[in-house]
Amino acid sequence: MSNDDAVVAFIRHETHLLNSERYDEWLGLLTDDFEYRMPMPVLRDDPTQPRYSDVSLLAWESVRSLTLRFERILTDFAWADRPPAFHRRHLTAVRVAPTEDPQRVAVSSDEIVFRSRVPEGSTMTSALREDVVDLSGSAPRLARRTVLLDQDRPDLAQIALLY
Amino acid sequence: MSPRELTVSVDDDRFDVPRAYFADADVWRRELEAVFRHAWLLIGHESEVPAPGDYVTRRMGLDEVVLVRSEAGELHVLLNSCTHRGTLLCKADVGNTSHFRCGYHGWTFGNDGTLRGVPRGRELYGKDFDKSQLGLRAARVDSFHGLVFATFDQELCSLPDYLGPMAFYLECILGVSPAGTDAPYGSFRFTHLGNWKLEADNLAGDGYHLRHAHRAGFEMGLMGAQAGSVEGVCVQFEHGHALRAQRTATDAEEQAFPGYPEDRWPEIATQLSPEQARMFAHSTVMHGLVFPNMAFVHTPRAGGFDDGEVDAAMMQVRLFNPLGPDETEELNWLVTPRDYPEDWKLSAFKTMQRQHGATAFFESDDLENFRRMLQVNGGRETNRLVPANFDLARDVAPFTPWFDGPGNVVGADVSEVNQRWFYRHYLEMMGADA
Ligand code: FES
Ligand SMILES: [Fe+2]
């Protein structure tokens, strides 16, 4: 298996863990300095201008905050997750590219996330995932994930989810 | 639905608000006319439009508006509707421009709202055509410690009079630094299910839900000093505003301002009046409502979420606009002292997004409760038999607050006195029989 194939297999695996709510195992695939970011979509008039804010992050999570987030789900008082929502990430066009750091590669994927729950209804959200995968250890680890939503003024049901 | 059908039973024994107030489209339409039209509405923060020509697009009720800084440096809130045929003029979320040009027939407006250019105007409209009558329609605008408010009601009192003595409390947070305030991470805008008033009444003073709705937060040790030995007050003000303030119960003479850098404490003590400092010292949480649709949550946090982060107090300002009886558009901002260190602002920002932001676990539990009400609102028997009830702590045990502040200060940490105040004022504006 080439290096790139191993990275693609890794991304498929971690996505599968998220889809299966195997959060402990998923946390185990992160580097200690992992960051998860979702910039606020902000539309300017000029189509050549960036479509996301460079300061406003809708989500900015670390390993510790994600751990708390998953721990919360397992308490009896996670009202927003009881009963749970259906959710599934559909990935396509996973691309691997080198970075300046020989130990790390950039992975980008196109993603559709489906979520359904009463009473919020169903949402289907398209996004670009931009990841950095660390290859310095014996197995690949996820070092950074940036989620770029293809949507201006999203609904809460779309953003309160891990992409 | 007529006001008579929406009669509210408010008497010595019961304070019930019929469910129709949270579900009915006619009620929602009347709110826009009777409530939102006659209030100062939050638009944004001055720091979002720092330079001449900077603008952001916002809503006042259902009215689309532009908050823009003119070439002269003044703030304007303009109806975002071309005075020719009414097309939405400015379509972007943010930007900078010296002129707004309509995409339909090309009328052009200066960033102060004046009509500047009408293509072939002299030839087609004649030389007596008076452009000065056709500027963009402007709201009254005023700011309070960086927060920009506007209203189209010419009769309404000034913003300082509208806020009244609530300013005493807001200044405890917004006035700690002589450098003023900043919204360093911009604005967050999203929609969610739920009637806007549920969020308004919750943030006006629902101390009751905390230990249950947010029990996960308490169990996981995220509630800081709110989990300790605390005392609190609910305060009500003219025009429907209300707030809840809680502090660590203490006899200490020395004033501590948790969440603020210790080397700034003397500055805070001089910035605030002695009574404000007494009120704000040892604060564990303060939240409230500027009627009708601006709320704030201020909470100090010991230690950040990640290793090595500084203690930082988080001040989130929120705005909720009803897009319908069931759907709300929310905007929020982190508001910080302008000249505080970057790492302090960053720690406050992470606390906001992880605890009270759109993607945070705290928010999700509140909003879950709000939207689950939608599910029952349609029921005929539910409407008849289960109004929204606000009876908690009608007779609170007298408790002498630790400060002497303005407004109607009720010594009660957990009560529904603020919610009753909010709905009373709201129902009065709605012309309901009570
Ligand atoms: S509608 Fe704007 S110029 Fe005609
Ligand atoms: Fe809450």
Coordinates of C-alpha atoms and ligand atoms in Angstrom, one line a residue:
Chain A
M1 CA 0.0 0.0 0.0
S2 CA 1.4 3.4 -0.9
N3 CA 1.6 6.1 1.7
D4 CA -1.3 8.0 0.1
D5 CA -3.4 4.9 0.1
A6 CA -2.7 4.4 3.8
V7 CA -3.8 8.0 4.5
V8 CA -7.0 7.5 2.6
A9 CA -7.7 4.3 4.5
F10 CA -7.0 6.2 7.7
I11 CA -9.5 8.9 6.8
R12 CA -12.1 6.3 5.9
H13 CA -11.5 4.6 9.2
E14 CA -11.8 7.7 11.4
T15 CA -15.0 8.7 9.6
H16 CA -16.4 5.3 10.1
L17 CA -15.7 5.7 13.9
L18 CA -17.5 9.0 14.0
N19 CA -20.5 7.6 12.1
S20 CA -20.6 4.7 14.5
E21 CA -20.2 7.0 17.6
R22 CA -17.1 5.1 18.7
Y23 CA -15.8 8.4 20.1
D24 CA -13.2 6.9 22.5
E25 CA -11.5 5.1 19.6
W26 CA -11.8 8.3 17.5
L27 CA -10.1 10.4 20.2
G28 CA -7.3 7.9 20.2
L29 CA -6.5 8.8 16.6
L30 CA -5.8 12.5 17.3
T31 CA -2.5 14.2 18.0
D32 CA -2.3 16.0 21.4
D33 CA -2.4 19.4 19.7
F34 CA -5.4 18.5 17.5
E35 CA -7.6 21.4 16.6
Y36 CA -11.1 21.3 15.0
R37 CA -12.3 24.5 13.4
M38 CA -15.3 25.7 11.6
P39 CA -15.0 29.2 10.3
M40 CA -18.1 31.3 10.0
P41 CA -19.3 31.6 6.4
V42 CA -19.3 35.3 5.5
L43 CA -20.3 36.4 2.0
R44 CA -18.8 39.5 0.5
D45 CA -20.0 41.0 -2.7
D46 CA -16.9 40.2 -4.7
P47 CA -16.8 36.5 -5.8
T48 CA -13.0 36.6 -5.7
Q49 CA -13.0 37.4 -2.0
P50 CA -12.7 34.7 0.7
R51 CA -16.1 33.2 1.7
Y52 CA -15.2 32.5 5.3
S53 CA -14.2 34.8 8.2
D54 CA -10.6 34.5 9.2
V55 CA -11.4 35.4 12.8
S56 CA -14.9 34.1 13.6
L57 CA -14.8 30.4 14.3
L58 CA -18.2 28.8 14.9
A59 CA -16.4 25.9 16.5
W60 CA -12.9 25.6 17.9
E61 CA -12.3 22.4 19.7
S62 CA -9.3 20.7 21.3
V63 CA -8.8 17.1 22.4
R64 CA -9.9 18.2 25.9
S65 CA -13.0 20.0 24.8
L66 CA -14.0 17.1 22.5
T67 CA -13.5 14.7 25.3
L68 CA -15.8 16.7 27.5
R69 CA -18.3 16.8 24.7
F70 CA -18.4 13.1 24.3
E71 CA -18.4 12.5 28.1
R72 CA -21.5 14.7 28.3
I73 CA -23.4 12.5 25.9
L74 CA -22.9 9.6 28.3
T75 CA -24.3 11.5 31.3
D76 CA -28.0 11.1 31.9
F77 CA -28.5 14.8 31.3
A78 CA -27.5 15.4 27.7
W79 CA -31.0 16.5 26.8
A80 CA -30.1 17.5 23.3
D81 CA -28.8 14.0 22.6
R82 CA -31.6 12.0 24.1
P83 CA -32.9 10.5 22.1
P84 CA -30.0 10.7 19.7
A85 CA -30.0 12.0 16.2
F86 CA -29.3 9.9 13.1
H87 CA -26.2 11.2 11.4
R88 CA -23.9 10.0 8.6
R89 CA -20.9 11.4 6.9
H90 CA -20.6 10.7 3.2
L91 CA -17.1 11.3 2.0
T92 CA -15.9 11.6 -1.6
A93 CA -12.9 12.8 -3.5
V94 CA -10.3 12.3 -0.8
R95 CA -7.1 13.9 -1.9
V96 CA -3.7 13.7 -0.3
A97 CA -1.0 16.3 -0.8
P98 CA 2.4 17.0 0.8
T99 CA 3.0 19.8 3.2
E100 CA 6.2 21.7 4.1
D101 CA 6.5 19.3 7.0
P102 CA 7.7 15.9 5.6
Q103 CA 6.0 14.2 8.6
R104 CA 2.6 15.7 7.8
V105 CA 0.2 15.5 4.8
A106 CA -2.8 17.6 3.8
V107 CA -5.9 15.7 3.1
S108 CA -9.0 17.3 1.7
S109 CA -12.3 15.6 1.2
D110 CA -15.8 16.6 -0.1
E111 CA -18.4 15.7 2.5
I112 CA -22.1 15.5 2.8
V113 CA -23.4 15.1 6.3
F114 CA -26.9 13.9 6.8
R115 CA -28.6 14.4 10.1
S116 CA -32.1 13.6 11.2
R117 CA -34.0 14.0 14.4
V118 CA -37.5 14.9 15.6
P119 CA -38.3 17.8 15.9
E120 CA -35.5 19.4 13.9
G121 CA -36.2 17.4 10.8
S122 CA -33.6 16.3 8.3
T123 CA -30.7 18.3 7.1
M124 CA -28.2 17.5 4.4
T125 CA -25.1 19.7 4.5
S126 CA -22.3 19.9 2.1
A127 CA -18.8 20.9 3.3
L128 CA -15.2 20.8 2.4
R129 CA -13.0 19.0 5.0
E130 CA -9.4 20.2 5.2
D131 CA -7.3 17.9 7.3
V132 CA -3.7 17.6 8.4
V133 CA -2.6 14.0 9.1
D134 CA 0.5 13.3 11.1
L135 CA 2.7 10.4 9.9
S136 CA 5.5 10.7 12.4
G137 CA 4.4 7.8 14.6
S138 CA 3.7 4.1 13.9
A139 CA 0.2 4.9 12.7
P140 CA -1.3 8.1 11.1
R141 CA -3.0 10.6 13.4
L142 CA -5.3 13.5 12.8
A143 CA -3.6 16.8 13.7
R144 CA -6.1 19.3 12.4
R145 CA -9.6 19.5 10.8
T146 CA -11.1 22.6 9.3
V147 CA -14.6 22.4 8.1
L148 CA -15.8 24.8 5.4
L149 CA -19.6 24.7 5.1
D150 CA -21.1 25.3 1.7
Q151 CA -23.7 27.5 3.2
D152 CA -24.4 31.0 4.3
R153 CA -26.3 31.5 7.5
P154 CA -26.5 27.8 8.6
D155 CA -29.0 26.3 10.9
L156 CA -28.0 25.1 14.3
A157 CA -28.9 21.5 13.4
Q158 CA -26.2 21.7 10.8
I159 CA -23.4 23.2 12.8
A160 CA -23.8 21.4 16.1
L161 CA -22.4 18.3 14.6
L162 CA -18.9 17.0 14.1
Y163 CA -17.9 16.9 10.4
Chain B
M1 CA -56.8 35.8 16.8
S2 CA -58.1 38.8 18.7
P3 CA -56.6 40.1 21.9
R4 CA -59.7 38.8 23.7
E5 CA -59.0 35.2 22.7
L6 CA -55.5 35.6 24.0
T7 CA -56.6 36.7 27.4
V8 CA -54.0 35.9 30.0
S9 CA -54.9 34.8 33.4
V10 CA -52.6 36.8 35.6
D11 CA -53.8 37.1 39.1
D12 CA -52.6 36.5 42.6
D13 CA -52.6 32.8 42.2
R14 CA -51.6 32.1 38.7
F15 CA -49.4 33.5 36.0
D16 CA -50.3 31.7 32.8
V17 CA -49.4 32.6 29.3
P18 CA -51.5 30.8 26.6
R19 CA -49.5 28.6 24.3
A20 CA -50.8 30.6 21.3
Y21 CA -48.3 33.2 22.2
F22 CA -45.5 30.8 21.3
A23 CA -47.2 29.3 18.2
D24 CA -49.5 31.6 16.4
A25 CA -48.5 33.4 13.2
D26 CA -50.9 36.2 13.9
V27 CA -49.3 36.8 17.3
W28 CA -45.9 36.9 15.6
R29 CA -47.0 39.4 13.1
R30 CA -48.5 41.6 15.8
E31 CA -45.2 41.3 17.8
L32 CA -43.3 42.9 14.9
E33 CA -45.8 45.8 14.9
A34 CA -46.5 46.2 18.6
V35 CA -43.2 45.2 20.2
F36 CA -40.3 45.4 17.8
R37 CA -41.5 48.6 16.2
H38 CA -41.4 50.4 19.6
A39 CA -38.1 49.4 21.0
W40 CA -34.4 50.2 20.6
L41 CA -33.0 47.1 18.9
L42 CA -29.5 45.9 19.0
I43 CA -27.8 46.0 15.6
G44 CA -24.1 45.2 16.2
H45 CA -20.9 46.3 17.7
E46 CA -19.0 49.4 16.5
S47 CA -15.8 47.4 16.0
E48 CA -17.5 45.5 13.2
V49 CA -17.4 48.7 11.0
P50 CA -14.2 50.4 12.1
A51 CA -13.4 52.3 8.9
P52 CA -15.4 54.7 6.6
G53 CA -17.4 52.6 4.2
D54 CA -17.5 49.5 6.3
Y55 CA -20.9 47.8 6.5
V56 CA -22.7 44.8 7.8
T57 CA -26.2 43.7 6.9
R58 CA -28.6 43.0 9.7
R59 CA -32.3 42.6 10.5
M60 CA -34.7 44.6 12.7
G61 CA -37.6 42.3 13.0
L62 CA -38.2 41.4 9.4
D63 CA -36.8 44.7 8.1
E64 CA -33.4 44.3 6.3
V65 CA -31.0 47.0 7.3
V66 CA -27.4 48.0 6.7
L67 CA -25.2 49.2 9.5
V68 CA -22.6 51.4 7.8
R69 CA -20.0 53.9 8.7
S70 CA -20.1 56.9 6.4
E71 CA -17.2 58.8 4.8
A72 CA -17.6 61.3 7.7
G73 CA -17.2 58.4 10.2
E74 CA -20.7 58.4 11.4
L75 CA -22.8 55.3 12.0
H76 CA -26.0 54.9 10.0
V77 CA -28.6 52.2 10.1
L78 CA -30.4 52.3 6.8
L79 CA -33.3 50.3 5.4
N80 CA -31.7 48.0 2.9
S81 CA -34.3 48.7 0.3
C82 CA -33.8 50.9 -2.8
T83 CA -36.2 53.8 -2.7
H84 CA -37.0 53.4 -6.4
R85 CA -38.8 50.0 -6.5
G86 CA -37.7 48.6 -3.2
T87 CA -35.2 45.9 -4.3
L88 CA -32.8 44.7 -1.6
L89 CA -29.9 47.0 -2.2
C90 CA -26.9 45.5 -0.4
K91 CA -26.8 41.7 -0.6
A92 CA -23.5 40.8 1.1
D93 CA -23.0 40.0 4.8
V94 CA -20.1 42.4 5.2
G95 CA -18.1 44.7 3.0
N96 CA -16.7 48.2 2.4
T97 CA -18.1 50.6 -0.1
S98 CA -18.4 54.3 -0.8
H99 CA -21.7 53.8 -2.6
F100 CA -24.5 51.3 -2.8
R101 CA -25.6 50.8 -6.3
C102 CA -29.0 49.1 -7.0
G103 CA -28.8 46.2 -9.4
Y104 CA -32.2 47.0 -11.0
H105 CA -32.1 50.5 -12.5
G106 CA -28.8 51.6 -11.1
W107 CA -29.7 54.2 -8.5
T108 CA -26.7 55.0 -6.4
F109 CA -26.7 55.9 -2.7
G110 CA -23.8 57.3 -0.7
N111 CA -22.8 55.4 2.4
D112 CA -24.7 57.9 4.5
G113 CA -27.9 57.0 2.6
T114 CA -28.2 60.0 0.4
L115 CA -29.4 59.4 -3.2
R116 CA -26.5 60.4 -5.3
G117 CA -27.0 59.1 -8.8
V118 CA -30.0 58.3 -11.0
P119 CA -29.1 57.1 -14.4
R120 CA -30.3 59.6 -17.0
G121 CA -32.1 61.4 -14.1
R122 CA -32.3 64.9 -15.6
E123 CA -33.3 63.6 -19.0
L124 CA -36.0 61.2 -17.8
Y125 CA -37.2 62.7 -14.5
G126 CA -36.8 66.3 -15.4
K127 CA -34.7 69.0 -13.9
D128 CA -37.0 69.5 -10.9
F129 CA -36.6 66.0 -9.7
D130 CA -35.8 66.2 -6.0
K131 CA -33.3 63.5 -5.1
S132 CA -33.1 64.7 -1.5
Q133 CA -36.5 63.1 -0.8
L134 CA -35.4 59.7 -1.9
G135 CA -32.5 58.9 0.3
L136 CA -32.4 55.5 2.0
R137 CA -34.8 55.4 4.9
A138 CA -32.8 55.9 8.1
A139 CA -33.3 54.7 11.6
R140 CA -32.4 56.6 14.8
V141 CA -29.0 55.3 15.9
D142 CA -27.2 55.4 19.2
S143 CA -24.4 53.4 20.9
F144 CA -23.9 52.2 24.4
H145 CA -20.3 51.2 25.3
G146 CA -19.7 50.0 21.7
L147 CA -23.1 48.3 21.2
V148 CA -25.1 49.9 18.4
F149 CA -28.9 50.2 18.7
A150 CA -31.5 51.6 16.4
T151 CA -35.2 52.2 16.1
F152 CA -37.6 53.5 13.5
D153 CA -39.9 54.9 16.2
Q154 CA -39.5 58.7 16.2
E155 CA -41.6 59.0 19.4
L156 CA -39.6 56.5 21.5
C157 CA -37.4 58.0 24.3
S158 CA -33.6 58.2 23.8
L159 CA -31.4 55.1 24.2
P160 CA -30.0 56.2 27.6
D161 CA -33.6 56.7 28.8
Y162 CA -34.6 53.4 27.3
L163 CA -31.9 51.5 29.1
G164 CA -32.4 53.6 32.2
P165 CA -30.9 52.2 35.4
M166 CA -30.1 48.9 33.7
A167 CA -27.0 50.8 32.5
F168 CA -25.7 50.6 36.1
Y169 CA -25.4 46.8 35.8
L170 CA -24.3 46.6 32.1
E171 CA -21.5 49.1 32.8
C172 CA -20.2 46.8 35.5
I173 CA -19.2 44.5 32.6
L174 CA -18.9 46.9 29.6
G175 CA -17.2 49.7 31.6
V176 CA -14.3 47.9 33.3
S177 CA -11.7 49.4 31.0
P178 CA -11.2 53.1 30.1
A179 CA -10.3 51.8 26.6
G180 CA -13.9 50.7 25.9
T181 CA -15.1 47.5 24.4
D182 CA -14.3 45.3 21.4
A183 CA -15.9 42.4 19.5
P184 CA -12.6 40.8 18.5
Y185 CA -14.0 37.7 17.0
G186 CA -16.8 39.3 15.0
S187 CA -20.4 38.1 14.9
F188 CA -21.9 34.6 14.6
R189 CA -25.2 34.2 12.8
F190 CA -27.4 31.1 12.5
T191 CA -31.0 30.0 12.7
H192 CA -32.7 27.6 15.1
L193 CA -36.1 26.3 15.9
G194 CA -38.0 27.8 18.8
N195 CA -40.0 30.9 19.6
W196 CA -37.8 33.9 20.4
K197 CA -39.5 34.7 23.7
L198 CA -38.4 31.4 25.2
E199 CA -34.8 32.5 24.9
A200 CA -35.7 36.0 26.1
D201 CA -37.4 34.8 29.2
N202 CA -34.8 32.2 29.9
L203 CA -32.0 34.7 29.7
A204 CA -34.0 37.4 31.6
G205 CA -33.8 35.3 34.7
D206 CA -34.3 31.6 34.6
G207 CA -32.0 30.5 37.5
Y208 CA -34.3 27.6 38.0
H209 CA -33.3 25.6 34.9
L210 CA -29.6 25.7 35.6
R211 CA -29.1 22.8 37.9
H212 CA -31.3 20.6 35.8
A213 CA -31.0 21.6 32.2
H214 CA -27.3 22.1 32.6
R215 CA -26.7 19.4 35.1
A216 CA -24.2 17.7 32.9
G217 CA -22.2 20.9 33.1
F218 CA -22.4 20.9 36.9
E219 CA -21.4 17.2 37.1
M220 CA -18.5 17.7 34.8
G221 CA -17.2 20.6 36.9
L222 CA -17.8 23.2 34.2
M223 CA -19.9 25.6 36.3
G224 CA -17.1 27.2 38.2
A225 CA -18.1 29.2 41.2
Q226 CA -21.8 28.8 40.4
A227 CA -21.6 25.4 41.9
G228 CA -20.4 26.8 45.2
S229 CA -22.1 28.7 48.0
V230 CA -23.8 31.5 46.2
E231 CA -26.4 34.3 46.6
G232 CA -28.3 36.1 43.9
V233 CA -30.8 38.7 42.9
C234 CA -33.3 39.3 40.2
V235 CA -33.7 42.9 39.0
Q236 CA -36.4 44.5 36.9
F237 CA -36.5 47.7 35.1
E238 CA -38.8 50.0 33.2
H239 CA -39.4 49.1 29.5
G240 CA -39.3 45.4 30.3
H241 CA -35.6 44.8 30.9
A242 CA -34.5 42.4 33.6
L243 CA -31.4 40.6 34.9
R244 CA -30.1 38.1 37.3
A245 CA -26.9 38.5 39.2
Q246 CA -25.2 35.9 41.4
R247 CA -22.0 36.0 43.5
T248 CA -20.0 33.9 45.8
A249 CA -21.5 34.5 49.3
T250 CA -18.8 36.2 51.2
D251 CA -18.2 38.5 54.2
A252 CA -14.8 39.6 52.8
E253 CA -14.3 43.3 52.6
E254 CA -11.7 42.9 49.9
Q255 CA -13.1 43.0 46.4
A256 CA -12.1 40.3 43.9
F257 CA -13.1 40.4 40.2
P258 CA -12.8 36.8 39.2
G259 CA -12.0 36.2 35.5
Y260 CA -10.2 39.6 35.2
P261 CA -6.4 39.9 35.3
E262 CA -5.5 40.7 38.9
D263 CA -3.3 43.6 37.8
R264 CA -6.5 45.2 36.4
W265 CA -8.5 45.0 39.6
P266 CA -7.5 48.5 40.8
E267 CA -8.5 49.9 37.4
I268 CA -11.9 48.1 37.6
A269 CA -12.4 49.5 41.0
T270 CA -11.8 53.1 39.8
Q271 CA -13.8 52.6 36.5
L272 CA -16.9 51.5 38.4
S273 CA -18.7 53.5 41.1
P274 CA -18.2 52.2 44.6
E275 CA -21.7 50.7 44.5
Q276 CA -21.1 49.1 41.1
A277 CA -17.9 47.6 42.3
R278 CA -19.7 46.2 45.4
M279 CA -22.3 44.7 43.2
F280 CA -19.9 43.2 40.6
A281 CA -17.2 41.9 43.0
H282 CA -17.1 38.1 43.5
S283 CA -19.6 37.7 40.6
T284 CA -20.2 34.1 39.5
V285 CA -22.7 34.8 36.8
M286 CA -24.8 37.7 35.5
H287 CA -27.3 37.4 32.6
G288 CA -30.2 39.5 31.5
L289 CA -32.4 40.8 28.8
V290 CA -32.6 44.2 27.2
F291 CA -36.1 44.2 26.0
P292 CA -37.2 42.8 23.7
N293 CA -34.5 40.7 22.0
M294 CA -31.0 41.4 23.2
A295 CA -29.6 39.3 25.9
F296 CA -26.2 38.8 27.6
V297 CA -24.4 36.2 29.6
H298 CA -21.4 37.1 31.7
T299 CA -19.5 34.4 33.5
P300 CA -16.0 34.3 34.8
R301 CA -14.0 31.1 34.3
A302 CA -11.3 29.8 36.4
G303 CA -8.8 28.2 34.1
G304 CA -9.5 27.9 30.4
F305 CA -10.5 24.7 28.6
D306 CA -7.0 23.9 27.6
D307 CA -3.8 23.6 29.6
G308 CA -2.1 26.8 30.4
E309 CA -5.0 29.1 29.6
V310 CA -5.6 32.2 31.7
D311 CA -8.7 32.8 33.7
A312 CA -11.0 34.9 31.6
A313 CA -14.5 36.3 32.0
M314 CA -16.8 35.7 29.1
M315 CA -19.3 38.3 28.0
Q316 CA -21.6 37.0 25.3
V317 CA -24.1 39.4 23.8
R318 CA -27.0 37.9 21.8
L319 CA -29.7 39.0 19.5
F320 CA -32.7 36.9 18.5
N321 CA -34.9 37.9 15.7
P322 CA -38.2 36.0 15.1
L323 CA -38.3 34.7 11.5
G324 CA -41.7 33.3 12.4
P325 CA -43.4 31.9 15.5
D326 CA -41.3 28.7 15.2
E327 CA -38.0 30.0 13.9
T328 CA -35.4 32.3 15.3
E329 CA -32.4 33.9 13.8
E330 CA -29.6 34.5 16.3
L331 CA -26.5 36.6 16.3
N332 CA -24.0 36.7 19.0
W333 CA -20.7 38.4 19.8
L334 CA -18.0 38.0 22.3
V335 CA -17.5 41.5 23.9
T336 CA -14.3 42.2 25.7
P337 CA -12.4 45.2 27.1
R338 CA -10.6 46.6 24.1
D339 CA -7.1 46.8 25.6
Y340 CA -6.9 43.4 27.4
P341 CA -4.2 40.9 26.4
E342 CA -4.7 38.7 23.4
D343 CA -4.4 35.5 25.4
W344 CA -7.2 36.7 27.8
K345 CA -9.5 37.4 24.8
L346 CA -8.7 34.0 23.3
S347 CA -9.4 32.2 26.5
A348 CA -12.7 34.0 26.8
F349 CA -13.5 33.2 23.2
K350 CA -12.9 29.5 23.6
T351 CA -15.1 29.5 26.7
M352 CA -17.8 31.2 24.8
Q353 CA -17.7 28.9 21.8
R354 CA -17.4 25.7 23.8
Q355 CA -19.9 26.5 26.5
H356 CA -22.3 29.1 25.1
G357 CA -21.7 29.1 21.3
A358 CA -23.9 27.6 18.5
T359 CA -21.9 24.4 18.5
A360 CA -21.5 24.2 22.3
F361 CA -23.0 21.6 24.6
F362 CA -24.7 24.1 27.0
E363 CA -26.6 25.9 24.3
S364 CA -27.8 22.6 22.8
D365 CA -29.6 21.7 26.0
D366 CA -31.4 25.0 26.2
L367 CA -32.4 25.0 22.6
E368 CA -33.6 21.4 22.9
N369 CA -36.1 22.5 25.5
F370 CA -37.2 25.4 23.4
R371 CA -37.8 23.4 20.3
R372 CA -39.5 20.5 22.1
M373 CA -42.2 23.1 23.0
L374 CA -43.0 23.4 19.3
Q375 CA -43.9 19.8 19.2
V376 CA -46.7 20.2 21.7
N377 CA -47.9 23.7 20.7
G378 CA -50.2 22.4 18.0
G379 CA -52.2 20.2 20.3
R380 CA -55.8 21.3 20.9
E381 CA -56.1 19.9 24.4
T382 CA -52.5 21.0 25.2
N383 CA -53.4 24.5 24.2
R384 CA -56.5 24.4 26.4
L385 CA -55.0 22.6 29.4
V386 CA -51.3 23.4 29.5
P387 CA -50.5 27.1 29.3
A388 CA -46.9 28.3 30.1
N389 CA -46.7 28.7 33.8
F390 CA -44.6 31.3 35.6
D391 CA -45.5 31.0 39.3
L392 CA -42.2 30.2 40.8
A393 CA -41.3 32.1 44.0
R394 CA -44.1 34.6 44.1
D395 CA -43.4 35.2 47.8
V396 CA -39.7 35.0 48.2
A397 CA -38.2 35.1 51.6
P398 CA -36.8 38.5 52.2
F399 CA -33.1 38.6 51.6
T400 CA -31.0 41.8 51.8
P401 CA -28.8 42.1 48.7
W402 CA -25.1 42.8 49.2
F403 CA -25.3 46.1 47.4
D404 CA -27.6 49.1 47.0
G405 CA -28.5 49.2 43.3
P406 CA -31.2 50.8 41.1
G407 CA -34.1 49.0 39.6
N408 CA -36.5 46.7 41.5
V409 CA -34.0 44.5 43.2
V410 CA -35.6 41.2 44.5
G411 CA -33.4 39.1 46.7
A412 CA -33.9 35.8 45.1
D413 CA -31.5 33.7 43.1
V414 CA -34.1 31.3 41.8
S415 CA -37.5 32.7 40.9
E416 CA -39.7 33.6 38.0
V417 CA -40.1 37.2 38.9
N418 CA -38.1 38.4 35.9
Q419 CA -40.1 36.2 33.5
R420 CA -43.3 37.6 34.9
W421 CA -41.9 41.0 34.5
F422 CA -40.9 40.3 30.9
Y423 CA -44.3 38.8 29.9
R424 CA -46.3 41.5 31.7
H425 CA -44.5 44.2 29.7
Y426 CA -44.7 42.2 26.5
L427 CA -48.5 41.5 27.0
E428 CA -49.1 45.1 27.7
M429 CA -47.5 46.1 24.5
M430 CA -49.4 43.5 22.6
G431 CA -52.6 44.9 24.0
A432 CA -53.7 41.7 25.6
D433 CA -56.3 41.7 28.3
A434 CA -54.8 40.6 31.5
Ligands
FES1 S1 -35.3 49.3 -7.9 FE1 -33.4 50.3 -7.4 S2 -33.0 51.5 -9.1 FE2 -34.9 50.7 -9.6
FE2 FE -29.4 27.8 29.9

